[in-house]
Coordinates of C-alpha atoms and ligand atoms in Angstrom, one line a residue:
M863 CA -45.8 159.6 57.3
S864 CA -44.5 157.2 54.7
Q865 CA -46.9 155.4 52.3
S866 CA -46.1 152.1 53.8
S867 CA -46.8 153.1 57.4
E868 CA -50.1 154.7 56.3
D869 CA -50.9 151.4 54.6
N870 CA -50.0 149.5 57.7
L871 CA -52.3 151.7 59.8
A872 CA -55.1 151.1 57.3
A873 CA -54.5 147.4 57.5
A874 CA -54.5 147.5 61.3
A875 CA -57.8 149.3 61.2
A876 CA -59.4 146.8 58.9
N877 CA -58.3 143.9 61.2
R878 CA -59.6 145.6 64.3
P879 CA -62.9 144.3 65.8
A880 CA -65.9 146.5 65.2
A881 CA -66.6 149.3 67.7
S882 CA -69.4 147.2 69.1
G883 CA -66.9 144.7 70.5
A884 CA -65.6 141.3 69.4
P885 CA -65.9 140.3 65.7
F886 CA -69.1 138.4 64.8
L887 CA -67.1 135.3 63.9
R888 CA -63.8 134.4 65.6
V889 CA -62.0 131.2 64.9
R890 CA -59.1 130.4 67.2
E891 CA -56.5 127.7 66.9
L892 CA -58.9 125.5 64.9
R893 CA -57.7 122.0 64.2
V894 CA -59.8 119.5 62.3
H895 CA -58.2 116.1 62.1
F896 CA -59.6 112.9 60.5
P897 CA -58.3 109.6 61.8
T898 CA -58.1 107.2 58.9
D899 CA -56.6 103.7 58.3
D900 CA -53.6 105.4 56.6
G901 CA -53.0 107.9 59.4
V902 CA -54.4 111.1 60.7
V903 CA -55.4 113.6 58.0
K904 CA -54.6 117.1 59.4
S905 CA -57.0 119.0 57.2
V906 CA -57.0 122.1 59.3
D907 CA -54.1 122.6 61.6
N908 CA -54.0 125.6 63.9
L909 CA -56.1 128.2 62.0
S910 CA -57.1 131.5 63.5
F911 CA -59.1 134.3 61.8
S912 CA -62.1 136.6 62.4
V913 CA -64.8 138.4 60.4
D914 CA -66.7 141.4 61.5
R915 CA -70.3 142.2 60.6
G916 CA -70.5 144.1 57.3
K917 CA -67.1 142.7 56.2
T918 CA -66.0 140.1 53.6
L919 CA -63.1 137.7 54.2
G920 CA -61.8 135.9 51.2
I921 CA -60.2 132.5 51.9
V922 CA -58.0 131.4 49.0
G923 CA -55.9 128.3 48.3
E924 CA -55.5 125.4 45.9
S925 CA -57.8 122.4 46.0
G926 CA -57.1 120.3 49.2
S927 CA -55.9 123.2 51.4
G928 CA -58.6 122.8 53.9
K929 CA -61.1 125.5 52.9
S930 CA -64.2 123.4 52.8
V931 CA -63.3 121.5 55.9
T932 CA -63.0 124.8 57.7
S933 CA -66.4 126.0 56.5
L934 CA -68.1 122.7 57.3
S935 CA -66.7 122.9 60.9
I936 CA -68.1 126.4 61.4
M937 CA -71.5 125.2 60.2
G938 CA -71.3 122.1 62.3
L939 CA -71.8 119.8 59.3
H940 CA -69.0 117.2 59.7
K941 CA -70.5 113.8 60.2
R942 CA -70.6 112.9 63.8
G943 CA -67.5 111.0 65.0
T944 CA -65.5 111.5 61.8
A945 CA -63.7 114.6 62.6
K946 CA -61.7 115.5 65.7
I947 CA -62.2 119.3 66.1
T948 CA -60.4 121.4 68.7
G949 CA -60.0 125.1 69.2
E950 CA -62.7 127.7 69.3
I951 CA -65.4 128.8 66.8
L952 CA -67.0 131.8 68.4
L953 CA -70.2 133.0 66.7
D954 CA -71.2 136.3 68.3
G955 CA -69.3 135.1 71.4
Q956 CA -70.9 131.6 71.6
D957 CA -68.5 128.7 71.1
L958 CA -69.8 126.2 68.5
V959 CA -67.2 123.5 68.8
D960 CA -68.8 121.6 71.7
L961 CA -72.3 122.8 71.2
P962 CA -74.9 119.9 70.9
P963 CA -75.8 119.3 67.2
D964 CA -79.5 120.3 67.7
Q965 CA -78.4 123.7 69.0
V966 CA -76.1 124.2 66.1
R967 CA -78.9 123.3 63.8
Q968 CA -81.1 126.1 65.2
L969 CA -78.4 128.6 64.3
R970 CA -78.3 127.5 60.7
G971 CA -80.5 129.5 58.3
K972 CA -80.8 132.8 60.2
R973 CA -77.5 133.2 62.1
M974 CA -75.4 131.4 59.6
A975 CA -75.9 129.8 56.2
M976 CA -73.7 128.3 53.6
I977 CA -73.6 128.1 49.8
F978 CA -72.0 124.8 48.9
Q979 CA -69.8 123.8 46.0
D980 CA -72.1 121.0 45.1
P981 CA -75.8 122.0 45.1
L982 CA -77.0 118.4 45.3
S983 CA -75.5 118.0 48.7
A984 CA -77.7 120.9 50.0
M985 CA -81.0 120.0 48.2
H986 CA -83.5 117.2 48.9
P987 CA -84.3 115.3 45.7
F988 CA -88.0 114.5 46.7
Y989 CA -89.2 118.1 47.5
T990 CA -89.8 120.8 45.0
V991 CA -87.2 123.7 44.9
G992 CA -89.9 126.1 46.1
N993 CA -91.0 123.9 49.0
Q994 CA -87.4 123.7 50.2
I995 CA -87.0 127.5 50.2
V996 CA -90.4 127.9 51.9
E997 CA -89.5 125.4 54.6
A998 CA -86.1 127.0 55.2
Y999 CA -87.8 130.4 55.4
R1000 CA -90.6 129.4 57.7
V1001 CA -88.3 127.9 60.3
H1002 CA -87.2 131.4 61.2
N1003 CA -90.1 133.5 60.0
K1004 CA -93.7 133.2 61.3
V1005 CA -95.4 133.8 58.0
T1006 CA -98.1 131.9 56.0
K1007 CA -97.2 129.5 53.3
A1008 CA -98.5 131.9 50.7
V1009 CA -96.3 134.7 51.9
A1010 CA -93.3 132.3 52.1
R1011 CA -94.0 131.1 48.5
K1012 CA -94.0 134.6 47.3
H1013 CA -90.7 135.2 49.0
A1014 CA -89.4 132.0 47.3
I1015 CA -90.5 133.2 43.8
D1016 CA -88.9 136.6 44.5
L1017 CA -85.6 135.0 45.5
L1018 CA -85.6 132.7 42.5
D1019 CA -86.1 135.7 40.3
R1020 CA -83.3 137.6 42.1
V1021 CA -80.8 134.7 41.4
G1022 CA -81.7 134.9 37.8
I1023 CA -84.0 131.9 37.3
P1024 CA -86.4 132.5 34.3
N1025 CA -90.1 132.0 34.8
P1026 CA -89.8 131.7 38.6
K1027 CA -93.5 131.5 39.1
S1028 CA -93.6 128.1 37.3
R1029 CA -90.1 126.9 38.1
V1030 CA -90.8 127.2 41.8
D1031 CA -92.8 123.9 41.5
D1032 CA -90.0 122.0 39.8
Y1033 CA -87.9 119.3 41.5
P1034 CA -84.1 119.7 41.7
H1035 CA -83.5 117.2 39.0
Q1036 CA -85.6 119.3 36.6
F1037 CA -83.1 122.1 36.9
S1038 CA -79.8 122.2 35.0
G1039 CA -76.6 122.3 37.1
G1040 CA -76.3 126.0 36.9
M1041 CA -79.9 126.5 37.8
R1042 CA -79.6 124.2 40.8
Q1043 CA -76.6 126.2 42.0
R1044 CA -78.7 129.4 41.8
A1045 CA -81.6 127.8 43.6
M1046 CA -79.4 126.6 46.4
I1047 CA -78.0 130.2 46.7
A1048 CA -81.6 131.4 46.9
M1049 CA -82.2 128.9 49.7
A1050 CA -79.1 130.0 51.6
L1051 CA -80.1 133.7 51.3
S1052 CA -83.7 133.1 52.2
C1053 CA -83.3 134.0 55.9
D1054 CA -80.9 136.9 55.4
P1055 CA -78.1 135.1 57.3
E1056 CA -75.9 137.1 59.7
L1057 CA -72.9 135.0 58.6
L1058 CA -72.8 133.7 55.0
I1059 CA -70.2 131.3 53.9
A1060 CA -70.0 130.9 50.1
D1061 CA -67.7 128.0 49.2
E1062 CA -66.7 128.3 45.6
P1063 CA -70.1 129.8 44.9
T1064 CA -69.6 130.6 41.2
T1065 CA -67.1 127.9 40.0
A1066 CA -69.7 126.1 37.9
L1067 CA -71.4 129.2 36.5
D1068 CA -70.7 131.3 33.5
V1069 CA -69.2 134.8 33.9
T1070 CA -72.4 136.8 33.6
V1071 CA -74.2 134.7 36.2
Q1072 CA -71.1 134.7 38.4
A1073 CA -71.3 138.5 38.5
Q1074 CA -75.0 138.4 39.3
I1075 CA -74.4 136.1 42.2
L1076 CA -71.5 138.1 43.6
D1077 CA -73.7 141.3 43.3
L1078 CA -76.5 139.5 45.2
I1079 CA -74.1 138.6 48.0
R1080 CA -72.9 142.2 48.1
D1081 CA -76.6 143.4 48.3
L1082 CA -77.3 141.0 51.2
Q1083 CA -74.3 142.4 53.0
A1084 CA -75.2 146.0 52.5
E1085 CA -78.8 145.4 53.5
F1086 CA -78.3 143.2 56.6
N1087 CA -74.7 144.1 57.6
S1088 CA -73.9 140.4 57.3
A1089 CA -70.4 138.9 57.8
V1090 CA -69.4 137.1 54.6
I1091 CA -66.7 134.5 53.9
I1092 CA -66.0 133.8 50.2
I1093 CA -64.0 130.7 49.6
T1094 CA -62.3 130.3 46.2
H1095 CA -59.2 128.9 44.5
D1096 CA -59.3 131.9 42.2
L1097 CA -58.0 135.2 43.6
G1098 CA -59.8 137.0 40.8
V1099 CA -63.2 136.2 42.4
V1100 CA -62.3 138.0 45.6
A1101 CA -60.3 140.9 44.1
E1102 CA -63.3 143.3 44.2
L1103 CA -65.4 141.7 46.9
A1104 CA -63.1 141.0 49.9
D1105 CA -62.0 143.4 52.6
D1106 CA -59.4 140.9 53.9
I1107 CA -57.9 137.8 52.4
M1108 CA -56.5 134.7 54.1
V1109 CA -54.3 132.5 51.9
M1110 CA -54.3 128.9 53.0
Y1111 CA -51.8 126.1 52.3
A1112 CA -51.8 122.6 53.6
G1113 CA -54.4 123.3 56.3
R1114 CA -52.8 126.5 57.6
A1115 CA -52.8 130.2 56.9
V1116 CA -49.7 131.3 55.1
E1117 CA -50.7 135.0 54.6
Y1118 CA -53.4 137.2 55.9
S1119 CA -54.0 140.9 55.3
T1120 CA -56.2 143.5 53.6
A1121 CA -57.1 142.7 50.0
A1122 CA -55.2 145.8 49.0
D1123 CA -52.0 144.4 50.7
I1124 CA -52.5 140.9 49.2
F1125 CA -52.7 142.3 45.7
N1126 CA -50.3 145.3 46.0
S1127 CA -47.6 144.0 48.3
P1128 CA -48.0 140.2 48.9
Q1129 CA -45.2 138.8 51.0
H1130 CA -45.4 135.0 50.8
P1131 CA -43.9 133.0 48.0
Y1132 CA -47.1 130.9 47.7
T1133 CA -49.2 134.0 47.3
W1134 CA -46.8 135.2 44.6
G1135 CA -47.4 131.8 42.9
L1136 CA -51.2 132.2 43.1
L1137 CA -51.0 135.8 41.7
G1138 CA -48.7 134.6 38.9
S1139 CA -51.0 131.9 37.8
M1140 CA -54.1 134.1 37.7
P1141 CA -55.5 134.4 34.2
R1142 CA -54.8 137.8 32.7
L1143 CA -56.5 138.8 29.5
D1144 CA -54.2 141.7 28.8
R1145 CA -51.0 139.7 28.6
E1146 CA -49.5 137.1 26.3
R1147 CA -49.3 133.7 28.0
T1148 CA -45.5 133.6 27.6
E1149 CA -45.0 136.8 29.5
R1150 CA -46.8 135.5 32.6
L1151 CA -45.3 133.6 35.5
Q1152 CA -45.8 129.9 35.4
P1153 CA -48.4 128.1 37.4
I1154 CA -47.0 126.9 40.7
K1155 CA -44.9 123.8 40.1
G1156 CA -45.7 120.5 41.8
T1157 CA -48.8 119.7 43.9
P1158 CA -49.9 120.3 47.5
P1159 CA -48.6 117.7 50.1
S1160 CA -50.5 114.9 51.6
L1161 CA -52.1 116.1 54.8
I1162 CA -51.1 112.9 56.4
N1163 CA -47.4 113.5 55.8
V1164 CA -46.9 117.2 55.8
P1165 CA -43.2 118.1 55.0
E1166 CA -41.0 119.0 58.0
G1167 CA -40.1 122.7 58.3
C1168 CA -42.2 124.8 55.9
P1169 CA -45.0 122.7 54.3
F1170 CA -44.4 124.7 51.0
N1171 CA -40.7 123.9 50.8
P1172 CA -40.8 121.2 48.1
R1173 CA -42.4 123.8 45.7
C1174 CA -40.7 127.0 46.8
S1175 CA -37.9 128.5 44.7
Y1176 CA -36.5 130.3 47.8
A1177 CA -36.4 127.3 50.1
G1178 CA -32.6 126.9 50.0
T1179 CA -31.8 130.6 50.5
N1180 CA -31.8 130.5 54.4
G1181 CA -29.5 127.5 55.0
D1182 CA -31.7 124.6 56.0
L1183 CA -34.2 126.7 58.0
S1184 CA -37.1 126.1 55.5
F1185 CA -36.5 122.3 55.8
T1186 CA -36.2 122.0 59.6
V1187 CA -38.2 124.8 61.3
R1188 CA -41.9 125.4 60.8
P1189 CA -42.2 129.2 60.1
E1190 CA -44.4 130.9 62.7
F1191 CA -47.5 132.8 61.4
R1192 CA -46.5 136.3 62.6
D1193 CA -47.5 139.9 62.2
I1194 CA -44.9 141.7 60.0
G1195 CA -46.6 145.1 60.6
G1196 CA -50.1 146.5 60.7
G1197 CA -51.9 143.2 61.0
H1198 CA -50.2 141.7 57.8
H1199 CA -49.4 138.2 58.8
I1200 CA -47.1 135.6 57.0
A1201 CA -45.5 132.3 57.7
C1202 CA -42.2 132.4 56.0
H1203 CA -38.5 132.5 57.0
L1204 CA -37.3 134.9 54.3
P1205 CA -35.9 138.1 55.9
A1206 CA -37.9 141.3 55.2
E1207 CA -35.2 142.8 52.9
E1208 CA -34.9 139.6 50.9
R1209 CA -38.7 139.4 50.4
Q1210 CA -38.8 143.0 49.3
R1211 CA -35.9 142.4 46.8
I1212 CA -37.5 139.3 45.3
W1213 CA -40.9 141.1 45.0
D1214 CA -39.4 144.2 43.4
T1215 CA -37.0 142.5 41.0
E1216 CA -38.4 139.0 40.3
I1217 CA -42.2 138.9 40.9
R1218 CA -43.8 142.3 40.4
P1219 CA -42.3 143.0 37.0
K1220 CA -43.9 139.7 35.7
L1221 CA -47.4 140.2 37.1
Ligands
ADP1399 N1 -64.1 113.2 55.9 C1 -62.8 113.3 55.6 N2 -62.0 112.3 55.9 C2 -60.7 112.3 55.6 N3 -60.1 113.3 54.9 C3 -60.9 114.4 54.6 C4 -62.3 114.4 54.9 N4 -62.8 115.5 54.4 C5 -61.8 116.2 53.8 N5 -60.6 115.5 53.9 C6 -59.3 115.9 53.4 O1 -59.0 117.2 53.9 C7 -58.2 117.9 53.0 C8 -58.8 119.3 52.8 O2 -60.0 119.1 52.1 P1 -61.0 120.4 51.7 O3 -61.2 121.2 52.9 O4 -62.2 119.8 51.0 O5 -60.1 121.1 50.7 P2 -60.5 122.4 49.8 O6 -59.5 123.5 50.2 O7 -60.3 122.0 48.4 O8 -61.9 122.8 50.1 C9 -58.2 117.1 51.7 O9 -56.9 116.4 51.7 C10 -59.3 116.1 51.9 O10 -59.0 114.9 51.2
SF4_1400 S1 -40.3 129.4 54.7 FE1 -38.9 128.8 53.0 S2 -40.0 127.3 51.8 FE2 -41.5 128.3 53.1 S3 -42.3 129.9 51.8 FE3 -40.7 130.8 53.0 S4 -38.8 130.6 51.7 FE4 -40.4 129.2 50.9
MG1401 MG1 -63.5 122.8 48.8

């Protein structure tokens, strides 16, 4: 068997639901649109993916590609009436899209929890950090306050907060930004969630703490077989952690495969751009590819054809196809999906001769 067909089989196996049946989280044809005075913002437009228990999905894309809107939709946290959400969000088979808010609330904490980009949005300013962890824990665990407090101190310790026994009684404003971020992570992990969504969990933290937090997420997964989604604009963060990676652009998926495929044989020009702009310590700056030129489109007026066409070096190579026809998100073998019109041989040639040598 050739190496590439072996790789394809491995990829297919990774994308297959667990033996127990359907994946723990399955998102199908999700659309999240915000009607505004300027027009409809299509923040998420026909997105499908799934995550099994014990697996980590990395969702990667530049700022504004719809990553946070996707996670807030799963958690049922969009303000009522602001977002028009269609499609399916199946959590262990239960569709969350039309579930009444109080029922979704009951799922938060134990069945699913989220680490936010901005810790202040998740913490109440008038309660001590410890009390907030204690309350979150006691919603789903019938334990005394003393036991819950001990659990809170233990968690603060595990996320690297010094003197947790005294810091547990501090208010959020008494913590530095990085400490607040860690306290919020402790809160999210307090009930050992079955699905954890970490939205840029380490962006504000220094490298050592980043590594600690990512280790903690890995521990949670190993211990409780949780499904994990890590959202980041930095492919480096998910390189070691993710089983599968979905690359998003302008509210859609443009590439999806195993992490090994995404790093070793990426097939979409946007993914090439992301890889090329990853910081590399072992190369001179001049040797690297340039950051992707231009900026992502407005999600009110997404370009016709391929949304990436204004920034893509290969947009003109297929006649006017890239400018007129939206590329379908399709399986190019073994579960590796892309949305791009480039023919397979042409993609391979570009990767081999123009991209890979510069990475
Ligand atoms: N409540 C809202 N109303 C209108 N537009 C929104 C709202 N929330 C997010 N958006 C828009 O949706 C797009 C995707 O945002 P987001 O998911 O936060 O991106 P990111 O990938 O950086 O997390 C952005 O253009 C953002 O301005
Ligand atoms: S469809 Fe065209 S514009 Fe879009 S990524 Fe592929 S080559 Fe580039
Ligand atoms: Mg975001």
